[in-house]
GROMACS .gro file of C-alpha atoms in nm:
model
  486
    1UNK     CA    1   0.000   0.000   0.000
    2UNK     CA    2   0.291   0.231   0.082
    3UNK     CA    3   0.442   0.176  -0.261
    4UNK     CA    4   0.111   0.254  -0.426
    5UNK     CA    5   0.075   0.571  -0.224
    6UNK     CA    6   0.424   0.685  -0.310
    7UNK     CA    7   0.356   0.628  -0.675
    8UNK     CA    8   0.034   0.829  -0.645
    9UNK     CA    9   0.207   1.110  -0.458
   10UNK     CA   10   0.490   1.136  -0.710
   11UNK     CA   11   0.253   1.118  -1.005
   12UNK     CA   12   0.025   1.386  -0.868
   13UNK     CA   13   0.315   1.609  -0.770
   14UNK     CA   14   0.449   1.597  -1.121
   15UNK     CA   15   0.104   1.713  -1.254
   16UNK     CA   16   0.072   2.020  -1.030
   17UNK     CA   17   0.302   2.261  -1.217
   18UNK     CA   18   0.062   2.410  -1.475
   19UNK     CA   19  -0.166   2.625  -1.266
   20UNK     CA   20  -0.097   2.958  -1.434
   21UNK     CA   21  -0.295   3.143  -1.702
   22UNK     CA   22  -0.129   2.945  -1.978
   23UNK     CA   23  -0.253   2.629  -1.809
   24UNK     CA   24  -0.608   2.766  -1.806
   25UNK     CA   25  -0.593   2.836  -2.177
   26UNK     CA   26  -0.462   2.486  -2.245
   27UNK     CA   27  -0.738   2.344  -2.027
   28UNK     CA   28  -1.005   2.527  -2.226
   29UNK     CA   29  -0.847   2.414  -2.554
   30UNK     CA   30  -0.844   2.059  -2.422
   31UNK     CA   31  -1.214   2.080  -2.332
   32UNK     CA   32  -1.302   2.228  -2.671
   33UNK     CA   33  -1.136   1.933  -2.840
   34UNK     CA   34  -1.404   1.723  -2.672
   35UNK     CA   35  -1.678   1.959  -2.790
   36UNK     CA   36  -1.760   2.109  -2.447
   37UNK     CA   37  -1.656   2.380  -2.206
   38UNK     CA   38  -1.424   2.264  -1.929
   39UNK     CA   39  -1.684   2.292  -1.652
   40UNK     CA   40  -1.946   2.111  -1.864
   41UNK     CA   41  -1.698   1.835  -1.957
   42UNK     CA   42  -1.595   1.786  -1.594
   43UNK     CA   43  -1.955   1.758  -1.476
   44UNK     CA   44  -2.023   1.507  -1.750
   45UNK     CA   45  -1.722   1.303  -1.638
   46UNK     CA   46  -1.840   1.308  -1.272
   47UNK     CA   47  -2.184   1.196  -1.386
   48UNK     CA   48  -2.037   0.909  -1.589
   49UNK     CA   49  -1.815   0.804  -1.296
   50UNK     CA   50  -2.106   0.790  -1.050
   51UNK     CA   51  -2.338   0.610  -1.290
   52UNK     CA   52  -2.088   0.351  -1.419
   53UNK     CA   53  -1.870   0.284  -1.114
   54UNK     CA   54  -1.909  -0.077  -1.013
   55UNK     CA   55  -2.106  -0.157  -1.328
   56UNK     CA   56  -1.944  -0.085  -1.660
   57UNK     CA   57  -1.650   0.074  -1.478
   58UNK     CA   58  -1.430  -0.157  -1.267
   59UNK     CA   59  -1.148   0.042  -1.104
   60UNK     CA   60  -0.865  -0.055  -0.874
   61UNK     CA   61  -0.845   0.112  -0.538
   62UNK     CA   62  -0.539   0.319  -0.635
   63UNK     CA   63  -0.711   0.449  -0.952
   64UNK     CA   64  -1.025   0.535  -0.763
   65UNK     CA   65  -0.820   0.710  -0.494
   66UNK     CA   66  -0.646   0.923  -0.762
   67UNK     CA   67  -0.976   1.023  -0.921
   68UNK     CA   68  -1.128   1.122  -0.586
   69UNK     CA   69  -0.822   1.335  -0.504
   70UNK     CA   70  -0.870   1.523  -0.831
   71UNK     CA   71  -1.236   1.589  -0.745
   72UNK     CA   72  -1.140   1.732  -0.402
   73UNK     CA   73  -0.873   1.953  -0.562
   74UNK     CA   74  -1.118   2.070  -0.832
   75UNK     CA   75  -1.386   2.150  -0.571
   76UNK     CA   76  -1.187   2.301  -0.279
   77UNK     CA   77  -0.847   2.373  -0.427
   78UNK     CA   78  -0.537   2.309  -0.212
   79UNK     CA   79  -0.573   2.065   0.077
   80UNK     CA   80  -0.746   2.216   0.385
   81UNK     CA   81  -0.779   2.060   0.730
   82UNK     CA   82  -1.112   2.233   0.798
   83UNK     CA   83  -1.281   2.046   0.512
   84UNK     CA   84  -1.099   1.711   0.563
   85UNK     CA   85  -1.369   1.459   0.660
   86UNK     CA   86  -1.334   1.223   0.954
   87UNK     CA   87  -1.468   0.935   0.749
   88UNK     CA   88  -1.328   0.819   0.414
   89UNK     CA   89  -1.395   1.068   0.140
   90UNK     CA   90  -1.436   0.777  -0.093
   91UNK     CA   91  -1.800   0.811   0.010
   92UNK     CA   92  -1.824   1.056  -0.276
   93UNK     CA   93  -1.770   0.782  -0.527
   94UNK     CA   94  -1.812   0.452  -0.349
   95UNK     CA   95  -1.949   0.485   0.009
   96UNK     CA   96  -1.671   0.255   0.130
   97UNK     CA   97  -1.653   0.344   0.502
   98UNK     CA   98  -1.432   0.050   0.575
   99UNK     CA   99  -1.142   0.247   0.430
  100UNK     CA  100  -1.208   0.560   0.636
  101UNK     CA  101  -0.911   0.512   0.864
  102UNK     CA  102  -0.668   0.470   0.576
  103UNK     CA  103  -0.431   0.771   0.579
  104UNK     CA  104  -0.388   0.739   0.204
  105UNK     CA  105  -0.725   0.904   0.157
  106UNK     CA  106  -0.620   1.252   0.276
  107UNK     CA  107  -0.256   1.207   0.182
  108UNK     CA  108  -0.355   1.167  -0.187
  109UNK     CA  109  -0.537   1.500  -0.181
  110UNK     CA  110  -0.260   1.669   0.017
  111UNK     CA  111  -0.002   1.543  -0.230
  112UNK     CA  112  -0.160   1.750  -0.511
  113UNK     CA  113  -0.020   2.061  -0.350
  114UNK     CA  114  -0.085   2.387  -0.540
  115UNK     CA  115  -0.237   2.226  -0.848
  116UNK     CA  116  -0.499   2.458  -0.992
  117UNK     CA  117  -0.863   2.359  -0.998
  118UNK     CA  118  -0.875   2.370  -1.379
  119UNK     CA  119  -0.574   2.139  -1.402
  120UNK     CA  120  -0.741   1.901  -1.156
  121UNK     CA  121  -1.053   1.892  -1.379
  122UNK     CA  122  -0.841   1.819  -1.687
  123UNK     CA  123  -0.646   1.543  -1.512
  124UNK     CA  124  -0.968   1.385  -1.384
  125UNK     CA  125  -1.104   1.370  -1.741
  126UNK     CA  126  -0.776   1.237  -1.882
  127UNK     CA  127  -0.748   0.972  -1.612
  128UNK     CA  128  -1.107   0.863  -1.659
  129UNK     CA  129  -1.060   0.846  -2.037
  130UNK     CA  130  -0.750   0.634  -1.992
  131UNK     CA  131  -0.916   0.397  -1.745
  132UNK     CA  132  -1.251   0.354  -1.923
  133UNK     CA  133  -1.279   0.326  -2.305
  134UNK     CA  134  -1.657   0.384  -2.278
  135UNK     CA  135  -1.616   0.739  -2.153
  136UNK     CA  136  -1.531   0.897  -2.492
  137UNK     CA  137  -1.834   0.742  -2.675
  138UNK     CA  138  -2.043   0.860  -2.380
  139UNK     CA  139  -1.923   1.221  -2.430
  140UNK     CA  140  -1.959   1.198  -2.809
  141UNK     CA  141  -2.320   1.087  -2.771
  142UNK     CA  142  -2.388   1.379  -2.539
  143UNK     CA  143  -2.207   1.616  -2.773
  144UNK     CA  144  -2.423   1.501  -3.066
  145UNK     CA  145  -2.734   1.542  -2.851
  146UNK     CA  146  -2.616   1.888  -2.750
  147UNK     CA  147  -2.555   1.990  -3.112
  148UNK     CA  148  -2.894   1.854  -3.212
  149UNK     CA  149  -3.059   2.057  -2.939
  150UNK     CA  150  -2.867   2.366  -3.048
  151UNK     CA  151  -2.971   2.303  -3.408
  152UNK     CA  152  -3.336   2.269  -3.312
  153UNK     CA  153  -3.312   2.576  -3.091
  154UNK     CA  154  -3.149   2.772  -3.374
  155UNK     CA  155  -3.414   2.654  -3.620
  156UNK     CA  156  -3.686   2.756  -3.378
  157UNK     CA  157  -3.526   3.097  -3.330
  158UNK     CA  158  -3.493   3.139  -3.708
  159UNK     CA  159  -3.854   3.036  -3.756
  160UNK     CA  160  -3.974   3.283  -3.496
  161UNK     CA  161  -3.754   3.554  -3.647
  162UNK     CA  162  -3.887   3.484  -3.996
  163UNK     CA  163  -4.244   3.485  -3.869
  164UNK     CA  164  -4.182   3.817  -3.696
  165UNK     CA  165  -4.022   3.963  -4.010
  166UNK     CA  166  -4.304   3.834  -4.228
  167UNK     CA  167  -4.560   3.973  -3.989
  168UNK     CA  168  -4.387   4.311  -3.989
  169UNK     CA  169  -4.357   4.305  -4.369
  170UNK     CA  170  -4.729   4.230  -4.405
  171UNK     CA  171  -4.808   4.506  -4.160
  172UNK     CA  172  -4.599   4.755  -4.356
  173UNK     CA  173  -4.752   4.643  -4.686
  174UNK     CA  174  -5.102   4.670  -4.545
  175UNK     CA  175  -5.022   5.014  -4.407
  176UNK     CA  176  -4.877   5.126  -4.740
  177UNK     CA  177  -5.175   4.984  -4.927
  178UNK     CA  178  -5.413   5.153  -4.685
  179UNK     CA  179  -5.234   5.485  -4.738
  180UNK     CA  180  -5.249   5.437  -5.116
  181UNK     CA  181  -5.619   5.358  -5.100
  182UNK     CA  182  -5.683   5.664  -4.886
  183UNK     CA  183  -5.483   5.880  -5.127
  184UNK     CA  184  -5.660   5.725  -5.423
  185UNK     CA  185  -5.998   5.777  -5.260
  186UNK     CA  186  -5.909   6.138  -5.183
  187UNK     CA  187  -5.800   6.198  -5.542
  188UNK     CA  188  -6.115   6.031  -5.669
  189UNK     CA  189  -6.331   6.252  -5.451
  190UNK     CA  190  -6.147   6.561  -5.573
  191UNK     CA  191  -6.186   6.446  -5.933
  192UNK     CA  192  -6.558   6.387  -5.883
  193UNK     CA  193  -6.599   6.733  -5.732
  194UNK     CA  194  -6.414   6.896  -6.023
  195UNK     CA  195  -6.609   6.697  -6.280
  196UNK     CA  196  -6.939   6.782  -6.112
  197UNK     CA  197  -6.856   7.153  -6.111
  198UNK     CA  198  -6.745   7.150  -6.475
  199UNK     CA  199  -7.043   6.944  -6.588
  200UNK     CA  200  -7.280   7.181  -6.412
  201UNK     CA  201  -7.129   7.476  -6.601
  202UNK     CA  202  -7.161   7.309  -6.942
  203UNK     CA  203  -7.477   7.100  -6.901
  204UNK     CA  204  -7.708   7.325  -7.104
  205UNK     CA  205  -7.455   7.403  -7.380
  206UNK     CA  206  -7.349   7.040  -7.428
  207UNK     CA  207  -7.709   6.921  -7.431
  208UNK     CA  208  -7.797   7.172  -7.703
  209UNK     CA  209  -7.494   7.075  -7.909
  210UNK     CA  210  -7.571   6.704  -7.876
  211UNK     CA  211  -7.931   6.770  -7.984
  212UNK     CA  212  -7.804   6.944  -8.297
  213UNK     CA  213  -7.552   6.673  -8.384
  214UNK     CA  214  -7.765   6.367  -8.306
  215UNK     CA  215  -8.133   6.464  -8.334
  216UNK     CA  216  -8.387   6.203  -8.225
  217UNK     CA  217  -8.117   5.971  -8.091
  218UNK     CA  218  -8.099   5.989  -7.714
  219UNK     CA  219  -7.826   5.726  -7.679
  220UNK     CA  220  -7.586   5.901  -7.919
  221UNK     CA  221  -7.658   6.232  -7.752
  222UNK     CA  222  -7.563   6.092  -7.413
  223UNK     CA  223  -7.246   5.939  -7.553
  224UNK     CA  224  -7.149   6.267  -7.722
  225UNK     CA  225  -7.213   6.462  -7.401
  226UNK     CA  226  -6.989   6.219  -7.209
  227UNK     CA  227  -6.711   6.268  -7.463
  228UNK     CA  228  -6.742   6.646  -7.444
  229UNK     CA  229  -6.741   6.640  -7.065
  230UNK     CA  230  -6.432   6.418  -7.063
  231UNK     CA  231  -6.258   6.651  -7.308
  232UNK     CA  232  -6.349   6.952  -7.098
  233UNK     CA  233  -6.214   6.788  -6.782
  234UNK     CA  234  -5.885   6.684  -6.947
  235UNK     CA  235  -5.833   7.034  -7.083
  236UNK     CA  236  -5.905   7.187  -6.745
  237UNK     CA  237  -5.656   6.958  -6.573
  238UNK     CA  238  -5.399   7.033  -6.841
  239UNK     CA  239  -5.441   7.402  -6.766
  240UNK     CA  240  -5.397   7.336  -6.394
  241UNK     CA  241  -5.077   7.138  -6.455
  242UNK     CA  242  -4.941   7.414  -6.675
  243UNK     CA  243  -5.009   7.670  -6.405
  244UNK     CA  244  -4.836   7.450  -6.147
  245UNK     CA  245  -4.536   7.406  -6.375
  246UNK     CA  246  -4.520   7.779  -6.437
  247UNK     CA  247  -4.534   7.846  -6.064
  248UNK     CA  248  -4.249   7.599  -6.001
  249UNK     CA  249  -4.041   7.759  -6.275
  250UNK     CA  250  -4.099   8.103  -6.127
  251UNK     CA  251  -3.996   7.978  -5.782
  252UNK     CA  252  -3.681   7.824  -5.926
  253UNK     CA  253  -3.595   8.148  -6.105
  254UNK     CA  254  -3.647   8.344  -5.786
  255UNK     CA  255  -3.410   8.110  -5.600
  256UNK     CA  256  -3.146   8.158  -5.868
  257UNK     CA  257  -3.188   8.533  -5.854
  258UNK     CA  258  -3.144   8.533  -5.476
  259UNK     CA  259  -2.824   8.331  -5.503
  260UNK     CA  260  -2.667   8.569  -5.753
  261UNK     CA  261  -2.424   8.817  -5.607
  262UNK     CA  262  -2.471   9.065  -5.889
  263UNK     CA  263  -2.554   9.422  -5.800
  264UNK     CA  264  -2.803   9.449  -6.085
  265UNK     CA  265  -3.125   9.258  -6.037
  266UNK     CA  266  -3.212   9.029  -6.332
  267UNK     CA  267  -3.520   9.108  -6.533
  268UNK     CA  268  -3.823   8.905  -6.429
  269UNK     CA  269  -3.917   8.623  -6.662
  270UNK     CA  270  -4.236   8.670  -6.867
  271UNK     CA  271  -4.536   8.496  -6.729
  272UNK     CA  272  -4.752   8.275  -6.945
  273UNK     CA  273  -5.126   8.273  -6.924
  274UNK     CA  274  -5.252   7.923  -7.012
  275UNK     CA  275  -5.537   7.932  -7.258
  276UNK     CA  276  -5.885   7.825  -7.153
  277UNK     CA  277  -5.942   7.450  -7.174
  278UNK     CA  278  -6.217   7.483  -7.440
  279UNK     CA  279  -6.310   7.747  -7.695
  280UNK     CA  280  -6.619   7.636  -7.877
  281UNK     CA  281  -6.866   7.907  -7.978
  282UNK     CA  282  -7.090   7.878  -8.279
  283UNK     CA  283  -6.872   7.734  -8.560
  284UNK     CA  284  -6.810   7.901  -8.894
  285UNK     CA  285  -6.702   7.708  -9.201
  286UNK     CA  286  -6.336   7.753  -9.298
  287UNK     CA  287  -6.289   7.803  -9.675
  288UNK     CA  288  -6.178   7.478  -9.834
  289UNK     CA  289  -6.283   7.267  -9.534
  290UNK     CA  290  -6.581   7.052  -9.449
  291UNK     CA  291  -6.863   7.239  -9.271
  292UNK     CA  292  -6.940   7.112  -8.923
  293UNK     CA  293  -7.029   7.241  -8.580
  294UNK     CA  294  -6.828   7.266  -8.262
  295UNK     CA  295  -6.967   7.225  -7.912
  296UNK     CA  296  -7.084   7.543  -7.738
  297UNK     CA  297  -6.836   7.729  -7.527
  298UNK     CA  298  -6.852   7.644  -7.153
  299UNK     CA  299  -6.941   7.930  -6.925
  300UNK     CA  300  -6.662   8.103  -6.743
  301UNK     CA  301  -6.398   8.051  -7.018
  302UNK     CA  302  -6.235   8.350  -7.186
  303UNK     CA  303  -6.148   8.371  -7.556
  304UNK     CA  304  -5.800   8.467  -7.676
  305UNK     CA  305  -5.812   8.764  -7.918
  306UNK     CA  306  -5.753   8.685  -8.284
  307UNK     CA  307  -5.402   8.817  -8.340
  308UNK     CA  308  -5.185   9.077  -8.171
  309UNK     CA  309  -5.330   9.423  -8.128
  310UNK     CA  310  -5.057   9.579  -8.347
  311UNK     CA  311  -5.039   9.320  -8.627
  312UNK     CA  312  -4.870   9.468  -8.935
  313UNK     CA  313  -4.710   9.342  -9.253
  314UNK     CA  314  -4.370   9.338  -9.077
  315UNK     CA  315  -4.241   9.014  -8.936
  316UNK     CA  316  -4.166   9.002  -8.564
  317UNK     CA  317  -3.818   9.118  -8.476
  318UNK     CA  318  -3.744   8.796  -8.286
  319UNK     CA  319  -3.898   8.493  -8.133
  320UNK     CA  320  -3.886   8.651  -7.788
  321UNK     CA  321  -4.135   8.912  -7.910
  322UNK     CA  322  -4.394   8.647  -8.003
  323UNK     CA  323  -4.685   8.571  -7.772
  324UNK     CA  324  -4.661   8.238  -7.584
  325UNK     CA  325  -4.845   7.938  -7.727
  326UNK     CA  326  -5.107   7.755  -7.526
  327UNK     CA  327  -5.111   7.376  -7.524
  328UNK     CA  328  -5.333   7.203  -7.776
  329UNK     CA  329  -5.609   6.958  -7.686
  330UNK     CA  330  -5.641   6.616  -7.847
  331UNK     CA  331  -5.895   6.336  -7.814
  332UNK     CA  332  -6.027   6.042  -8.017
  333UNK     CA  333  -6.363   5.910  -8.136
  334UNK     CA  334  -6.472   5.557  -8.219
  335UNK     CA  335  -6.709   5.639  -8.509
  336UNK     CA  336  -6.435   5.607  -8.773
  337UNK     CA  337  -6.658   5.437  -9.034
  338UNK     CA  338  -6.923   5.708  -9.014
  339UNK     CA  339  -6.655   5.980  -9.022
  340UNK     CA  340  -6.488   5.847  -9.339
  341UNK     CA  341  -6.825   5.784  -9.504
  342UNK     CA  342  -6.924   6.148  -9.447
  343UNK     CA  343  -6.607   6.273  -9.621
  344UNK     CA  344  -6.577   6.033  -9.913
  345UNK     CA  345  -6.792   6.250 -10.143
  346UNK     CA  346  -6.575   6.557 -10.084
  347UNK     CA  347  -6.258   6.519 -10.293
  348UNK     CA  348  -6.083   6.802 -10.108
  349UNK     CA  349  -6.119   6.613  -9.779
  350UNK     CA  350  -5.956   6.291  -9.903
  351UNK     CA  351  -5.583   6.289  -9.982
  352UNK     CA  352  -5.365   6.002 -10.097
  353UNK     CA  353  -5.019   6.032  -9.940
  354UNK     CA  354  -4.755   5.834 -10.125
  355UNK     CA  355  -4.475   5.637  -9.963
  356UNK     CA  356  -4.198   5.864  -9.839
  357UNK     CA  357  -4.414   6.175  -9.873
  358UNK     CA  358  -4.515   6.443  -9.624
  359UNK     CA  359  -4.835   6.642  -9.673
  360UNK     CA  360  -4.866   6.987  -9.514
  361UNK     CA  361  -5.213   7.141  -9.484
  362UNK     CA  362  -5.181   7.519  -9.444
  363UNK     CA  363  -5.479   7.670  -9.257
  364UNK     CA  364  -5.468   8.048  -9.212
  365UNK     CA  365  -5.635   8.198  -8.908
  366UNK     CA  366  -5.971   8.359  -8.977
  367UNK     CA  367  -6.053   8.707  -8.863
  368UNK     CA  368  -6.385   8.586  -8.719
  369UNK     CA  369  -6.237   8.281  -8.546
  370UNK     CA  370  -6.078   8.217  -8.208
  371UNK     CA  371  -6.001   7.846  -8.217
  372UNK     CA  372  -5.901   7.588  -8.480
  373UNK     CA  373  -6.043   7.231  -8.480
  374UNK     CA  374  -5.918   6.933  -8.680
  375UNK     CA  375  -6.030   6.572  -8.731
  376UNK     CA  376  -5.860   6.299  -8.937
  377UNK     CA  377  -5.844   5.923  -9.000
  378UNK     CA  378  -5.677   5.682  -9.244
  379UNK     CA  379  -5.738   5.345  -9.405
  380UNK     CA  380  -5.556   5.037  -9.272
  381UNK     CA  381  -5.233   5.200  -9.153
  382UNK     CA  382  -5.111   5.469  -8.912
  383UNK     CA  383  -4.951   5.800  -9.008
  384UNK     CA  384  -4.737   6.068  -8.844
  385UNK     CA  385  -4.912   6.388  -8.738
  386UNK     CA  386  -4.801   6.720  -8.589
  387UNK     CA  387  -4.915   7.081  -8.571
  388UNK     CA  388  -4.706   7.399  -8.608
  389UNK     CA  389  -4.787   7.769  -8.620
  390UNK     CA  390  -4.624   8.004  -8.868
  391UNK     CA  391  -4.616   8.368  -8.758
  392UNK     CA  392  -4.707   8.532  -9.086
  393UNK     CA  393  -4.995   8.722  -9.242
  394UNK     CA  394  -5.162   8.515  -9.513
  395UNK     CA  395  -5.301   8.703  -9.815
  396UNK     CA  396  -5.630   8.512  -9.782
  397UNK     CA  397  -5.798   8.243  -9.572
  398UNK     CA  398  -5.782   7.965  -9.831
  399UNK     CA  399  -5.672   7.623  -9.707
  400UNK     CA  400  -5.389   7.483  -9.921
  401UNK     CA  401  -5.220   7.143  -9.940
  402UNK     CA  402  -4.853   7.086 -10.029
  403UNK     CA  403  -4.678   6.752 -10.082
  404UNK     CA  404  -4.304   6.710 -10.032
  405UNK     CA  405  -4.072   6.414 -10.086
  406UNK     CA  406  -3.846   6.294  -9.805
  407UNK     CA  407  -3.541   6.358 -10.024
  408UNK     CA  408  -3.650   6.720 -10.069
  409UNK     CA  409  -3.674   6.758  -9.695
  410UNK     CA  410  -3.319   6.632  -9.652
  411UNK     CA  411  -3.182   6.873  -9.913
  412UNK     CA  412  -3.366   7.156  -9.740
  413UNK     CA  413  -3.201   7.063  -9.408
  414UNK     CA  414  -2.855   7.059  -9.563
  415UNK     CA  415  -2.902   7.411  -9.699
  416UNK     CA  416  -2.958   7.552  -9.350
  417UNK     CA  417  -2.660   7.686  -9.159
  418UNK     CA  418  -2.826   7.655  -8.818
  419UNK     CA  419  -3.099   7.439  -8.670
  420UNK     CA  420  -3.403   7.583  -8.842
  421UNK     CA  421  -3.629   7.285  -8.915
  422UNK     CA  422  -3.995   7.392  -8.923
  423UNK     CA  423  -4.090   7.099  -8.704
  424UNK     CA  424  -3.841   7.208  -8.440
  425UNK     CA  425  -4.009   7.549  -8.399
  426UNK     CA  426  -3.707   7.746  -8.526
  427UNK     CA  427  -3.669   7.971  -8.824
  428UNK     CA  428  -3.455   8.053  -9.121
  429UNK     CA  429  -3.355   8.407  -9.210
  430UNK     CA  430  -3.583   8.424  -9.517
  431UNK     CA  431  -3.870   8.236  -9.360
  432UNK     CA  432  -4.125   8.350  -9.100
  433UNK     CA  433  -4.075   8.217  -8.746
  434UNK     CA  434  -4.257   7.892  -8.674
  435UNK     CA  435  -4.343   7.738  -8.336
  436UNK     CA  436  -4.417   7.378  -8.257
  437UNK     CA  437  -4.757   7.309  -8.106
  438UNK     CA  438  -4.774   6.928  -8.135
  439UNK     CA  439  -4.461   6.728  -8.232
  440UNK     CA  440  -4.489   6.478  -8.516
  441UNK     CA  441  -4.567   6.130  -8.382
  442UNK     CA  442  -4.721   5.827  -8.545
  443UNK     CA  443  -5.093   5.804  -8.466
  444UNK     CA  444  -5.315   5.497  -8.486
  445UNK     CA  445  -5.572   5.691  -8.685
  446UNK     CA  446  -5.671   5.377  -8.879
  447UNK     CA  447  -5.840   5.252  -8.561
  448UNK     CA  448  -6.021   5.566  -8.443
  449UNK     CA  449  -6.076   5.929  -8.539
  450UNK     CA  450  -5.812   6.168  -8.401
  451UNK     CA  451  -5.945   6.511  -8.309
  452UNK     CA  452  -5.795   6.825  -8.160
  453UNK     CA  453  -5.823   7.197  -8.108
  454UNK     CA  454  -5.600   7.496  -8.041
  455UNK     CA  455  -5.684   7.852  -7.944
  456UNK     CA  456  -5.551   8.113  -8.185
  457UNK     CA  457  -5.227   8.261  -8.046
  458UNK     CA  458  -5.250   8.543  -8.294
  459UNK     CA  459  -5.257   8.602  -8.667
  460UNK     CA  460  -5.073   8.341  -8.873
  461UNK     CA  461  -5.100   8.006  -9.050
  462UNK     CA  462  -5.144   7.662  -8.892
  463UNK     CA  463  -4.933   7.386  -9.051
  464UNK     CA  464  -5.094   7.042  -9.011
  465UNK     CA  465  -4.827   6.790  -9.112
  466UNK     CA  466  -4.918   6.433  -9.211
  467UNK     CA  467  -4.590   6.243  -9.231
  468UNK     CA  468  -4.553   5.919  -9.431
  469UNK     CA  469  -4.178   5.956  -9.490
  470UNK     CA  470  -4.100   5.653  -9.274
  471UNK     CA  471  -4.298   5.423  -9.507
  472UNK     CA  472  -4.091   5.301  -9.803
  473UNK     CA  473  -4.364   5.103  -9.981
  474UNK     CA  474  -4.710   5.186  -9.849
  475UNK     CA  475  -4.918   5.485  -9.946
  476UNK     CA  476  -5.187   5.613  -9.709
  477UNK     CA  477  -5.540   5.745  -9.772
  478UNK     CA  478  -5.614   6.040  -9.542
  479UNK     CA  479  -5.961   6.170  -9.449
  480UNK     CA  480  -5.953   6.507  -9.276
  481UNK     CA  481  -6.146   6.825  -9.210
  482UNK     CA  482  -6.067   7.151  -9.034
  483UNK     CA  483  -6.290   7.429  -8.908
  484UNK     CA  484  -6.278   7.719  -8.671
  485UNK     CA  485  -6.509   7.851  -8.400
  486UNK     CA  486  -6.604   8.207  -8.326
   0.00000   0.00000   0.00000
């Protein structure tokens, strides 16, 4: 027994030299290699020792004594007389009171000296692993169970997080949708109020016009009134948007003027008065055009005077001296068959436009008119359409039609030294200034009738351009008519 004790004492003494911080780090690294923290690994080893001792674990007395000494050192640290039990401390692991008087019990603990508690835990695990091959599979099984529990816990946390995120996302979407619906409802209410006010102003005039256009046909009258009301509303809103844009431009110019450090204040920019959304008094037939009637003028709308007050034979000195142009109005009608049938008998209202050609219809302003109206359609295929205004004084009010080839247009462009294309609203030195009202775009006028109107900006000539220059093979049949209103 003495030899066994001496061996134990020497072995333990040799293991008690790594109690510094470096030893703690190595102890943690050792525990991590098992897949646990040191404290968790030590508790698992104690549990295995208690459960398997005497069953799957058959230890000699010396081995058991060494293990118990490590547990005392790990629990209390260095040997202390005040905690040394009177009976054998092997009770912790075996309840063997018959060995309580054996001095080897407290001498084994005392022999550990200043060994740190972490080192004692590590040595207990190492000793148990060396003595029992079943200990490592036991820890691996618990490590796998631990990882499985962590995986399930992580999955549950991820699920709860995703559910919370999804719930928050749905809440934000519902809130955004609710705000959009409220805004949409508010806009709809405002639109209904505006439409109601406009319709009330024009109810009598539109009803009279519809009665003249579609006598004895209540359904067509109602449809025509709806179209006129829609046109009136769109023109009104266009005027509102123009005023808002003008106001924003004026604010921007004011900001720029305030930021300038110049001593001289810049001249204020000219303000533009948008034209009334509709100008439709009793119509008068334009020479060379098809006679028709325009809807009556809504109450409360002003009429732009026909030409500048000081119109003379002289051309304007520059484009800056010209009055501003109001935006044109455009709409469509579905009665294309009836429209073309009504114009087929009038040869002047039907034009065949060859491939690569551009037709320009020149419509001078009339001294009795305030607004120009146009309507057109084609057979089978679309065509380009745009409107321009030439600031000149026509010798008469006769409507004329000119046809130009695309090659002629290109040669004309090459002759110009600066950008002075008519469709761009610029001018050449020997030509009157021309402004763009509607740019040339291809219109699906083979599917419905395209209509429009523009309030006279002054005295001049409207240029209605029907462009087929993009078509290399197809010619187009154009049905059109123009008229003015007083």
